[in-house]
Amino acid sequence: EADIYQTPRYLVIGTGKKITLECSQTMGHDKMYWYQQDPGMELHLIHYSYGVNSTEKGDLSSESTVSRIRTEHFPLTLESARPSHTSQYLCASSDPRGNQPQHFGDGTRLSIL
Amino acid sequence: SQQGEEDPQALSIQEGENATMNCSYKTSINNLQWYRQNSGRGLVHLILIRSNEREKHSGRLRVTLDTSKKSSSLLITASRAADTASYFCAGSGGSNYKLTFGKGTLLTVNP
């Protein structure tokens, strides 16, 4: 399995709280991604990065923000959590060359009460 | 726009049987990838087939790609209970090779 880690695995928290989901990889990959996945559904890309200081919004609009200060670290932040943010968030990374697979973490299952 | 659409949505078979899942996509791709997701876990990459390839094998997996029909299939031979998972296809397109996922096929292999 790939060396990409997400914390926490599960988070149940009240409305209005600030949340940061952590994602780290030890493969030295330049490309990193955040996906949102509801149960039994497809993954939607919400953010991606091609390297340090590079961040882009994905195909699905999200109120979350990301930062990429170090190659190995790509945290996602929600400034004020709402019940509509309840979902699973998956982080992935890949080699920058074309035609390369993505390596996924085990995800953070987020529940906002 | 959705790049991958799997068929069937759910498939239940007996151990030892073969499982075939199909995927259709809408726009041109650089490659098509298949992933497996066990319940509560992240995705695991299974196989990647480039747009200029027609068939690829990896162990018990066989993937085909028909770019004229914009479709792909994943065959798992001699299935095992441990193959029980959701299987997703994802099309990689454009100059940035971003992936767009389908809704997935839930495969259940009964012992």
Short mmCIF file of C-alpha atoms in Angstrom, two decimals:
data_model
loop_
_atom_site.label_atom_id
_atom_site.label_comp_id
_atom_site.label_asym_id
_atom_site.label_seq_id
_atom_site.Cartn_x
_atom_site.Cartn_y
_atom_site.Cartn_z
CA GLU A 1 0.00 0.00 0.00
CA ALA A 2 1.03 3.62 -0.61
CA ASP A 3 2.54 5.83 2.08
CA ILE A 4 -0.13 8.48 2.40
CA TYR A 5 -1.75 9.22 5.72
CA GLN A 6 -4.86 11.05 6.77
CA THR A 7 -5.86 12.16 10.24
CA PRO A 8 -8.22 11.97 11.91
CA ARG A 9 -9.98 8.88 10.51
CA TYR A 10 -13.26 9.90 12.09
CA LEU A 11 -14.43 13.28 13.37
CA VAL A 12 -17.78 14.18 14.91
CA ILE A 13 -18.05 17.86 15.73
CA GLY A 14 -20.59 20.61 16.24
CA THR A 15 -21.72 23.27 13.79
CA GLY A 16 -19.57 26.39 13.55
CA LYS A 17 -16.28 24.78 14.54
CA LYS A 18 -13.09 25.26 12.55
CA ILE A 19 -11.75 21.95 11.23
CA THR A 20 -8.45 20.97 9.66
CA LEU A 21 -8.08 17.58 7.98
CA GLU A 22 -4.49 16.47 7.70
CA CYS A 23 -2.88 14.65 4.76
CA SER A 24 0.77 13.68 4.48
CA GLN A 25 2.69 11.57 1.98
CA THR A 26 6.24 10.26 2.08
CA MET A 27 6.65 9.49 -1.62
CA GLY A 28 7.84 12.95 -2.65
CA HIS A 29 4.92 13.35 -5.05
CA ASP A 30 4.39 16.83 -6.42
CA LYS A 31 0.71 16.30 -7.26
CA MET A 32 -1.83 16.04 -4.44
CA TYR A 33 -5.62 15.96 -4.45
CA TRP A 34 -8.65 16.18 -2.16
CA TYR A 35 -11.85 14.35 -3.06
CA GLN A 36 -15.26 14.34 -1.39
CA GLN A 37 -17.27 11.10 -1.40
CA ASP A 38 -20.76 10.51 -0.04
CA PRO A 39 -21.64 6.90 0.94
CA GLY A 40 -22.01 4.62 -2.07
CA MET A 41 -21.29 7.44 -4.49
CA GLU A 42 -18.51 8.58 -6.79
CA LEU A 43 -15.56 10.73 -5.80
CA HIS A 44 -15.65 14.44 -6.62
CA LEU A 45 -12.43 16.44 -6.91
CA ILE A 46 -12.59 19.52 -4.68
CA HIS A 47 -8.94 20.71 -4.60
CA TYR A 48 -5.61 19.84 -6.16
CA SER A 49 -2.02 21.00 -6.10
CA TYR A 50 0.87 20.56 -8.52
CA GLY A 51 3.53 21.49 -5.98
CA VAL A 52 4.53 23.83 -3.20
CA ASN A 53 2.53 27.09 -3.23
CA SER A 54 0.26 25.73 -5.97
CA THR A 55 -3.44 25.13 -5.22
CA GLU A 56 -6.43 24.94 -7.54
CA LYS A 57 -10.14 24.37 -7.08
CA GLY A 58 -11.54 21.14 -8.40
CA ASP A 59 -14.66 20.23 -10.31
CA LEU A 60 -17.00 20.33 -7.30
CA SER A 61 -17.43 23.65 -5.53
CA SER A 62 -16.40 23.45 -1.88
CA GLU A 63 -16.34 25.92 1.00
CA SER A 64 -13.11 24.35 2.20
CA THR A 65 -9.62 25.76 1.58
CA VAL A 66 -6.24 24.10 1.20
CA SER A 67 -2.60 25.04 1.51
CA ARG A 68 0.65 23.52 0.23
CA ILE A 69 3.60 24.91 2.13
CA ARG A 70 5.57 21.65 2.07
CA THR A 71 5.66 18.96 -0.60
CA GLU A 72 4.58 16.22 1.79
CA HIS A 73 1.72 18.06 3.48
CA PHE A 74 -1.67 19.13 2.04
CA PRO A 75 -4.15 20.08 4.78
CA LEU A 76 -7.80 20.95 4.14
CA THR A 77 -9.59 23.50 6.34
CA LEU A 78 -13.23 24.30 6.95
CA GLU A 79 -13.51 27.65 8.75
CA SER A 80 -17.04 27.07 10.02
CA ALA A 81 -18.40 23.54 9.72
CA ARG A 82 -22.03 22.96 8.77
CA PRO A 83 -24.13 19.75 8.56
CA SER A 84 -23.92 19.94 4.74
CA HIS A 85 -20.16 19.31 5.07
CA THR A 86 -20.84 15.82 6.43
CA SER A 87 -19.07 13.42 4.07
CA GLN A 88 -15.93 11.37 3.57
CA TYR A 89 -12.83 13.29 2.46
CA LEU A 90 -10.09 11.39 0.61
CA CYS A 91 -6.59 12.65 -0.05
CA ALA A 92 -4.42 11.33 -2.88
CA SER A 93 -1.05 11.95 -4.45
CA SER A 94 0.64 11.05 -7.71
CA ASP A 95 3.90 11.25 -9.60
CA PRO A 96 3.89 14.40 -11.77
CA ARG A 97 4.54 12.48 -14.99
CA GLY A 98 1.53 11.73 -17.15
CA ASN A 99 -0.24 8.35 -17.10
CA GLN A 100 0.48 7.67 -13.44
CA PRO A 101 -1.94 6.23 -10.87
CA GLN A 102 -3.06 8.09 -7.80
CA HIS A 103 -2.33 6.78 -4.31
CA PHE A 104 -5.05 7.29 -1.72
CA GLY A 105 -5.17 7.65 2.02
CA ASP A 106 -7.88 5.88 4.03
CA GLY A 107 -9.95 9.04 4.30
CA THR A 108 -11.54 11.11 7.04
CA ARG A 109 -15.20 10.47 7.76
CA LEU A 110 -16.59 13.81 8.92
CA SER A 111 -19.93 14.26 10.69
CA ILE A 112 -21.15 17.72 11.58
CA LEU A 113 -23.94 17.81 14.14
CA SER B 1 -19.22 16.26 -16.49
CA GLN B 2 -19.08 12.68 -15.38
CA GLN B 3 -16.27 10.80 -17.05
CA GLY B 4 -17.00 7.25 -15.90
CA GLU B 5 -20.28 5.39 -15.57
CA GLU B 6 -20.10 1.80 -14.29
CA ASP B 7 -22.49 -0.98 -15.07
CA PRO B 8 -23.90 -2.85 -13.21
CA GLN B 9 -24.30 -0.81 -10.04
CA ALA B 10 -24.21 -4.00 -7.98
CA LEU B 11 -23.11 -7.55 -8.74
CA SER B 12 -23.38 -10.64 -6.55
CA ILE B 13 -21.58 -13.86 -7.53
CA GLN B 14 -20.28 -17.09 -6.01
CA GLU B 15 -16.64 -17.69 -5.21
CA GLY B 16 -14.80 -19.09 -8.22
CA GLU B 17 -17.01 -17.35 -10.78
CA ASN B 18 -15.84 -14.53 -13.02
CA ALA B 19 -17.01 -10.95 -12.52
CA THR B 20 -17.31 -8.45 -15.34
CA MET B 21 -17.85 -4.74 -14.82
CA ASN B 22 -18.31 -2.20 -17.56
CA CYS B 23 -17.52 1.49 -17.74
CA SER B 24 -18.52 4.15 -20.25
CA TYR B 25 -17.11 7.63 -20.53
CA LYS B 26 -18.00 10.78 -22.40
CA THR B 27 -14.92 12.75 -23.39
CA SER B 28 -11.52 11.84 -24.76
CA ILE B 29 -9.04 10.36 -22.32
CA ASN B 30 -5.29 9.90 -21.91
CA ASN B 31 -5.85 6.73 -19.94
CA LEU B 32 -8.51 4.89 -17.99
CA GLN B 33 -7.88 3.55 -14.52
CA TRP B 34 -9.65 1.04 -12.30
CA TYR B 35 -9.63 1.26 -8.51
CA ARG B 36 -10.95 -0.90 -5.69
CA GLN B 37 -12.40 0.45 -2.46
CA ASN B 38 -13.03 -1.75 0.54
CA SER B 39 -15.70 -0.55 2.95
CA GLY B 40 -14.48 2.39 5.02
CA ARG B 41 -11.11 2.58 3.28
CA GLY B 42 -9.41 4.60 0.59
CA LEU B 43 -9.06 3.58 -3.04
CA VAL B 44 -6.43 1.14 -4.22
CA HIS B 45 -5.17 1.39 -7.78
CA LEU B 46 -5.65 -1.83 -9.76
CA ILE B 47 -4.70 -1.20 -13.34
CA LEU B 48 -4.15 1.62 -15.84
CA ILE B 49 -4.75 1.28 -19.56
CA ARG B 50 -3.55 3.97 -21.94
CA SER B 51 -5.69 5.31 -24.74
CA ASN B 52 -3.53 3.58 -27.37
CA GLU B 53 -3.87 0.17 -25.67
CA ARG B 54 -6.75 -2.24 -26.20
CA GLU B 55 -6.19 -4.89 -23.53
CA LYS B 56 -4.13 -5.29 -20.41
CA HIS B 57 -3.66 -8.06 -17.86
CA SER B 58 -2.53 -8.06 -14.27
CA GLY B 59 -2.82 -11.33 -12.34
CA ARG B 60 -6.53 -12.25 -12.28
CA LEU B 61 -7.52 -8.90 -13.78
CA ARG B 62 -8.16 -8.23 -17.45
CA VAL B 63 -9.06 -4.78 -18.72
CA THR B 64 -10.19 -3.84 -22.20
CA LEU B 65 -10.57 -0.40 -23.72
CA ASP B 66 -12.59 0.54 -26.80
CA THR B 67 -12.01 4.21 -27.52
CA SER B 68 -14.41 4.17 -30.49
CA LYS B 69 -17.25 3.19 -28.13
CA LYS B 70 -15.79 5.12 -25.18
CA SER B 71 -16.05 2.05 -23.00
CA SER B 72 -13.92 -0.22 -20.85
CA SER B 73 -14.46 -3.49 -19.04
CA LEU B 74 -12.83 -5.07 -16.00
CA LEU B 75 -12.86 -8.85 -15.70
CA ILE B 76 -11.91 -10.54 -12.44
CA THR B 77 -11.39 -14.25 -12.94
CA ALA B 78 -11.80 -16.97 -10.31
CA SER B 79 -13.21 -14.51 -7.80
CA ARG B 80 -12.59 -14.81 -4.08
CA ALA B 81 -14.52 -13.57 -1.06
CA ALA B 82 -11.68 -11.07 -0.51
CA ASP B 83 -12.57 -9.44 -3.86
CA THR B 84 -15.76 -8.09 -2.26
CA ALA B 85 -15.47 -4.31 -2.65
CA SER B 86 -16.60 -1.37 -4.74
CA TYR B 87 -14.85 -0.96 -8.07
CA PHE B 88 -14.48 2.42 -9.75
CA CYS B 89 -13.33 3.42 -13.18
CA ALA B 90 -11.78 6.84 -13.66
CA GLY B 91 -10.94 8.63 -16.86
CA SER B 92 -7.82 10.76 -17.03
CA GLY B 93 -8.09 13.55 -19.53
CA GLY B 94 -6.64 16.86 -20.55
CA SER B 95 -3.10 18.17 -20.20
CA ASN B 96 -3.27 17.90 -16.43
CA TYR B 97 -4.34 14.22 -16.31
CA LYS B 98 -7.05 14.90 -13.72
CA LEU B 99 -9.24 11.90 -12.87
CA THR B 100 -13.02 11.87 -13.11
CA PHE B 101 -14.68 8.93 -11.36
CA GLY B 102 -17.82 6.96 -12.06
CA LYS B 103 -20.33 5.87 -9.40
CA GLY B 104 -18.79 2.44 -9.01
CA THR B 105 -19.91 -1.19 -8.99
CA LEU B 106 -20.44 -2.92 -5.66
CA LEU B 107 -19.19 -6.49 -6.06
CA THR B 108 -20.16 -9.12 -3.51
CA VAL B 109 -18.45 -12.51 -3.74
CA ASN B 110 -20.24 -15.13 -1.66
CA PRO B 111 -18.16 -17.96 -0.16
#
